[in-house]
CSV table of C-alpha atoms in Angstrom, one decimal:
chain,number,residue,atom,x,y,z
S,18,LEU,CA,-0.5,-19.9,-64.2
S,19,LEU,CA,-3.5,-21.6,-65.7
S,20,ALA,CA,-4.2,-23.4,-62.4
S,21,THR,CA,-4.1,-20.1,-60.6
S,22,MET,CA,-6.5,-18.6,-63.1
S,23,ILE,CA,-8.9,-21.5,-62.7
S,24,ARG,CA,-8.8,-21.2,-58.9
S,25,ALA,CA,-9.7,-17.5,-59.3
S,26,LEU,CA,-12.5,-18.4,-61.8
S,27,ALA,CA,-13.8,-20.9,-59.3
S,28,ALA,CA,-14.1,-18.4,-56.6
S,29,PHE,CA,-15.7,-15.8,-58.8
S,30,ALA,CA,-18.2,-18.4,-60.2
S,31,LEU,CA,-19.2,-19.5,-56.7
S,32,LEU,CA,-20.2,-15.9,-55.9
S,33,ALA,CA,-21.7,-15.1,-59.2
S,34,SER,CA,-23.8,-18.2,-59.4
S,35,ALA,CA,-25.4,-17.3,-56.1
S,36,SER,CA,-26.7,-14.0,-57.5
S,37,ALA,CA,-30.3,-15.2,-58.0
S,38,PHE,CA,-31.0,-16.5,-54.5
S,39,MET,CA,-29.7,-13.9,-52.0
S,40,THR,CA,-30.6,-13.7,-48.3
S,41,ALA,CA,-31.7,-10.4,-47.0
S,42,ARG,CA,-28.9,-8.6,-45.3
S,43,PRO,CA,-29.4,-6.1,-42.5
S,44,GLY,CA,-30.3,-2.7,-44.0
S,45,ALA,CA,-30.9,-4.3,-47.5
S,46,ALA,CA,-34.3,-2.7,-47.6
S,47,ALA,CA,-32.6,0.7,-47.9
S,48,ALA,CA,-30.9,-0.4,-51.1
S,49,ARG,CA,-34.0,-1.4,-53.0
S,50,SER,CA,-37.7,-0.9,-52.8
S,51,SER,CA,-39.8,-3.3,-50.7
S,52,ALA,CA,-41.9,-4.2,-53.8
S,53,LEU,CA,-38.8,-5.0,-55.8
S,54,LYS,CA,-37.2,-6.9,-52.9
S,55,MET,CA,-40.3,-9.0,-52.3
S,56,GLY,CA,-40.7,-9.7,-56.0
S,57,PHE,CA,-37.3,-11.2,-56.3
S,58,GLU,CA,-37.5,-13.0,-53.0
S,59,THR,CA,-40.5,-15.0,-54.3
S,60,GLU,CA,-38.9,-15.9,-57.7
S,61,ILE,CA,-38.1,-19.5,-58.6
S,62,GLY,CA,-34.7,-20.5,-57.2
S,63,ALA,CA,-34.9,-18.4,-54.1
S,64,GLN,CA,-35.3,-21.3,-51.7
S,65,PRO,CA,-34.0,-22.7,-48.4
S,66,PRO,CA,-31.4,-22.7,-46.9
S,67,LEU,CA,-30.1,-19.5,-48.6
S,68,GLY,CA,-33.3,-17.9,-49.8
S,69,PHE,CA,-32.6,-14.8,-52.0
S,70,TRP,CA,-28.8,-14.4,-52.0
S,71,ASP,CA,-27.0,-11.8,-54.1
S,72,PRO,CA,-23.5,-11.2,-52.7
S,73,LEU,CA,-22.3,-9.3,-55.8
S,74,GLY,CA,-25.3,-7.0,-55.9
S,75,LEU,CA,-26.1,-7.9,-59.5
S,76,LEU,CA,-29.8,-7.3,-58.8
S,77,LYS,CA,-29.4,-4.1,-56.7
S,78,GLU,CA,-32.1,-1.8,-57.9
S,79,ALA,CA,-32.7,-4.0,-60.9
S,80,ASP,CA,-36.0,-4.1,-62.6
S,81,GLN,CA,-37.9,-7.2,-63.7
S,82,GLU,CA,-36.4,-7.1,-67.2
S,83,ARG,CA,-32.9,-7.2,-65.8
S,84,PHE,CA,-33.8,-10.1,-63.6
S,85,ASP,CA,-35.4,-12.0,-66.4
S,86,ARG,CA,-32.3,-11.5,-68.5
S,87,LEU,CA,-30.0,-12.9,-65.8
S,88,ARG,CA,-32.4,-15.8,-65.2
S,89,TYR,CA,-32.4,-16.6,-68.9
S,90,VAL,CA,-28.6,-16.6,-69.0
S,91,GLU,CA,-28.4,-18.7,-65.8
S,92,VAL,CA,-30.8,-21.4,-67.2
S,93,LYS,CA,-28.9,-21.5,-70.5
S,94,HIS,CA,-25.5,-21.9,-68.8
S,95,GLY,CA,-27.0,-24.6,-66.6
S,96,ARG,CA,-28.2,-26.5,-69.6
S,97,ILE,CA,-24.8,-26.2,-71.3
S,98,ALA,CA,-23.1,-27.3,-68.0
S,99,GLN,CA,-25.4,-30.4,-67.8
S,100,LEU,CA,-24.4,-31.3,-71.4
S,101,ALA,CA,-20.7,-30.7,-70.5
S,102,ILE,CA,-21.0,-33.1,-67.5
S,103,LEU,CA,-22.6,-35.7,-69.6
S,104,GLY,CA,-20.0,-35.4,-72.3
S,105,HIS,CA,-17.2,-35.6,-69.7
S,106,LEU,CA,-18.6,-38.8,-68.3
S,107,VAL,CA,-19.1,-40.4,-71.7
S,108,ASN,CA,-15.6,-39.5,-72.8
S,109,ALA,CA,-14.1,-40.6,-69.5
S,110,ALA,CA,-15.8,-44.0,-70.0
S,111,GLY,CA,-13.8,-44.3,-73.3
S,112,ILE,CA,-16.7,-43.8,-75.6
S,113,ARG,CA,-15.7,-41.9,-78.8
S,114,LEU,CA,-17.1,-41.1,-82.2
S,115,PRO,CA,-15.8,-43.2,-85.0
S,116,GLY,CA,-13.5,-41.7,-87.7
S,117,TYR,CA,-11.2,-38.7,-87.7
S,118,ILE,CA,-11.7,-35.3,-86.1
S,119,SER,CA,-8.9,-34.0,-88.4
S,120,ASN,CA,-8.0,-35.7,-91.6
S,121,SER,CA,-5.1,-33.3,-92.3
S,122,ALA,CA,-3.6,-34.0,-88.9
S,123,ASN,CA,-4.4,-37.7,-89.1
S,124,LEU,CA,-6.1,-37.4,-85.7
S,125,LYS,CA,-8.9,-39.8,-84.8
S,126,PHE,CA,-11.6,-39.0,-82.2
S,127,ALA,CA,-10.3,-42.0,-80.3
S,128,ASP,CA,-7.0,-40.3,-79.9
S,129,VAL,CA,-8.4,-37.2,-78.3
S,130,PRO,CA,-8.2,-37.1,-74.5
S,131,PHE,CA,-11.2,-35.9,-72.5
S,132,GLY,CA,-11.4,-32.7,-70.4
S,133,LEU,CA,-9.3,-29.6,-70.9
S,134,LYS,CA,-6.4,-31.7,-72.2
S,135,ALA,CA,-8.4,-32.1,-75.5
S,136,LEU,CA,-7.7,-28.4,-76.2
S,137,SER,CA,-4.0,-29.2,-76.4
S,138,VAL,CA,-4.6,-31.9,-79.1
S,139,ILE,CA,-7.3,-30.5,-81.3
S,140,PRO,CA,-5.9,-28.4,-84.1
S,141,PRO,CA,-6.6,-24.6,-83.8
S,142,ALA,CA,-8.8,-24.7,-86.9
S,143,GLY,CA,-11.0,-27.4,-85.3
S,144,ILE,CA,-11.4,-25.3,-82.2
S,145,ALA,CA,-12.3,-22.3,-84.3
S,146,GLN,CA,-14.9,-24.3,-86.2
S,147,THR,CA,-16.4,-25.5,-83.0
S,148,ILE,CA,-16.7,-21.9,-81.6
S,149,ALA,CA,-18.2,-20.7,-84.9
S,150,PHE,CA,-20.7,-23.5,-84.8
S,151,ILE,CA,-21.7,-22.6,-81.3
S,152,GLY,CA,-22.2,-19.0,-82.4
S,153,LEU,CA,-24.4,-20.1,-85.3
S,154,VAL,CA,-26.5,-22.2,-83.0
S,155,GLU,CA,-26.9,-19.2,-80.6
S,156,ILE,CA,-27.9,-16.9,-83.5
S,157,GLY,CA,-30.3,-19.5,-84.9
S,158,TYR,CA,-32.0,-20.1,-81.5
S,159,LEU,CA,-32.6,-16.3,-81.0
S,160,GLN,CA,-34.7,-16.4,-84.1
S,161,VAL,CA,-37.0,-19.1,-82.7
S,162,LYS,CA,-36.7,-18.5,-79.0
S,163,ASP,CA,-40.3,-17.2,-78.5
S,164,SER,CA,-41.9,-20.0,-80.6
S,165,VAL,CA,-39.8,-22.6,-78.7
S,166,ALA,CA,-41.0,-21.2,-75.4
S,167,ALA,CA,-44.6,-21.2,-76.5
S,168,ASP,CA,-44.3,-24.8,-77.7
S,169,CYS,CA,-42.8,-25.8,-74.4
S,170,GLU,CA,-45.7,-24.1,-72.5
S,171,ALA,CA,-48.2,-25.8,-74.8
S,172,ARG,CA,-46.6,-29.2,-74.1
S,173,MET,CA,-46.8,-28.7,-70.4
S,174,ASP,CA,-50.4,-27.7,-70.6
S,175,ALA,CA,-51.1,-30.8,-72.8
S,176,ALA,CA,-49.5,-32.9,-70.1
S,177,GLY,CA,-52.0,-31.5,-67.6
S,178,TRP,CA,-49.4,-29.6,-65.5
S,179,ASP,CA,-50.9,-26.9,-63.3
S,180,ALA,CA,-48.9,-23.7,-62.4
S,181,GLU,CA,-47.5,-25.3,-59.2
S,182,THR,CA,-46.2,-28.3,-61.1
S,183,LYS,CA,-44.6,-26.1,-63.8
S,184,ASP,CA,-42.9,-24.0,-61.2
S,185,ARG,CA,-41.6,-27.1,-59.4
S,186,LYS,CA,-40.2,-28.5,-62.7
S,187,ARG,CA,-38.6,-25.2,-63.5
S,188,ALA,CA,-37.0,-25.2,-60.0
S,189,ILE,CA,-35.7,-28.7,-60.5
S,190,GLU,CA,-34.1,-27.7,-63.8
S,191,LEU,CA,-32.6,-24.6,-62.3
S,192,ASN,CA,-31.0,-26.4,-59.4
S,193,ASN,CA,-29.7,-29.2,-61.6
S,194,GLY,CA,-28.1,-26.5,-63.8
S,195,ARG,CA,-26.5,-24.8,-60.8
S,196,ALA,CA,-25.1,-28.1,-59.6
S,197,ALA,CA,-23.8,-28.9,-63.1
S,198,GLN,CA,-22.1,-25.6,-63.4
S,199,MET,CA,-20.2,-26.2,-60.1
S,200,GLY,CA,-19.6,-29.8,-61.1
S,201,ILE,CA,-18.0,-29.1,-64.5
S,202,LEU,CA,-15.9,-26.3,-62.9
S,203,ALA,CA,-14.7,-28.7,-60.2
S,204,LEU,CA,-13.7,-31.3,-62.8
S,205,MET,CA,-11.7,-28.6,-64.7
S,206,VAL,CA,-10.0,-27.4,-61.5
S,207,HIS,CA,-9.0,-30.9,-60.2
S,208,GLU,CA,-7.8,-31.8,-63.7
S,209,LYS,CA,-5.4,-28.9,-63.6
S,210,LEU,CA,-4.3,-29.5,-60.0
S,211,ASP,CA,-3.3,-33.1,-60.2
S,212,GLY,CA,-4.6,-34.5,-63.5
S,213,LYS,CA,-7.3,-36.4,-61.7
S,214,PRO,CA,-10.7,-34.7,-62.3
S,215,TYR,CA,-12.7,-37.4,-60.5
S,216,VAL,CA,-11.6,-36.6,-57.0
S,217,ILE,CA,-14.4,-38.5,-55.4
S,218,ASN,CA,-13.1,-41.7,-57.0
S,219,THR,CA,-9.7,-41.0,-55.6
S,220,LEU,CA,-11.0,-40.3,-52.1
S,221,LEU,CA,-13.0,-43.6,-52.2
S,222,GLY,CA,-10.1,-45.6,-53.5
S,223,LEU,CA,-11.8,-46.3,-56.8
S,224,PRO,CA,-10.3,-46.2,-60.3
S,225,SER,CA,-10.0,-42.6,-61.4
S,226,PRO,CA,-9.9,-42.0,-65.1
S,227,GLU,CA,-7.3,-39.6,-66.3
S,228,PRO,CA,-7.3,-37.5,-69.5
C-alpha cells in the first residue's frame, strides 16, 4: 500500500513541480491576460526546453503575489530537498553522529538505517521532537525572513554581481532544487520498490548501499 501511495505521489509531484515553467498551449491566451502571461513567461525558471509550463493550472489567472508565494515555496522545498539528498548520501556512506539518538530505547545513531527505513526504528517521541523542531525553525525564520533577504542582496552587491549575474545564480539554485526534489523522491520510491534506492549503482553493476 505504501509503495502504491509513493508511486501516486511521484506522479503528482512530477506534474506539480512543473507548475512554474509552463509552455503556452493553444488557446491559453483566452485563459489569462496577455500581460500576465508574458509576465510569468519571463520569470526565472521558465527556460528551454519547456519554457513556461503549468499543466495543473496553478497559475491560471494568478496575480504576481500568488506567483511569488509559489516561487517562495518552490525554492524552500528545493533547499530542503538538497539537504535531504546530502544527508542520504552521507548516511549511505556509513557516516553517523556519535552517541545515542534515544537513551531510553538504548538506540545509537549508528544503529539507525538510512532512508525511509529510519522511520521504523526511531521512537515516535523522537519523530515528534524532530517535527516540532522543524516547526520552530519555520516560525523563527518567518520573523527574520525580510532581513535575511536584504542581507543576501547586500552580500551579492558587495561581491560585485550585476542583475544578470544575480538572476543566473537564482536560476542555478532553482534548477538544482528541482533536480533535488525529483532525486530524493526517486530514492524513496526505489527504496520501497526493492530496497535499493541507488538504482544507478545497480544498473552499472556497482555496489549499491541498502538501508
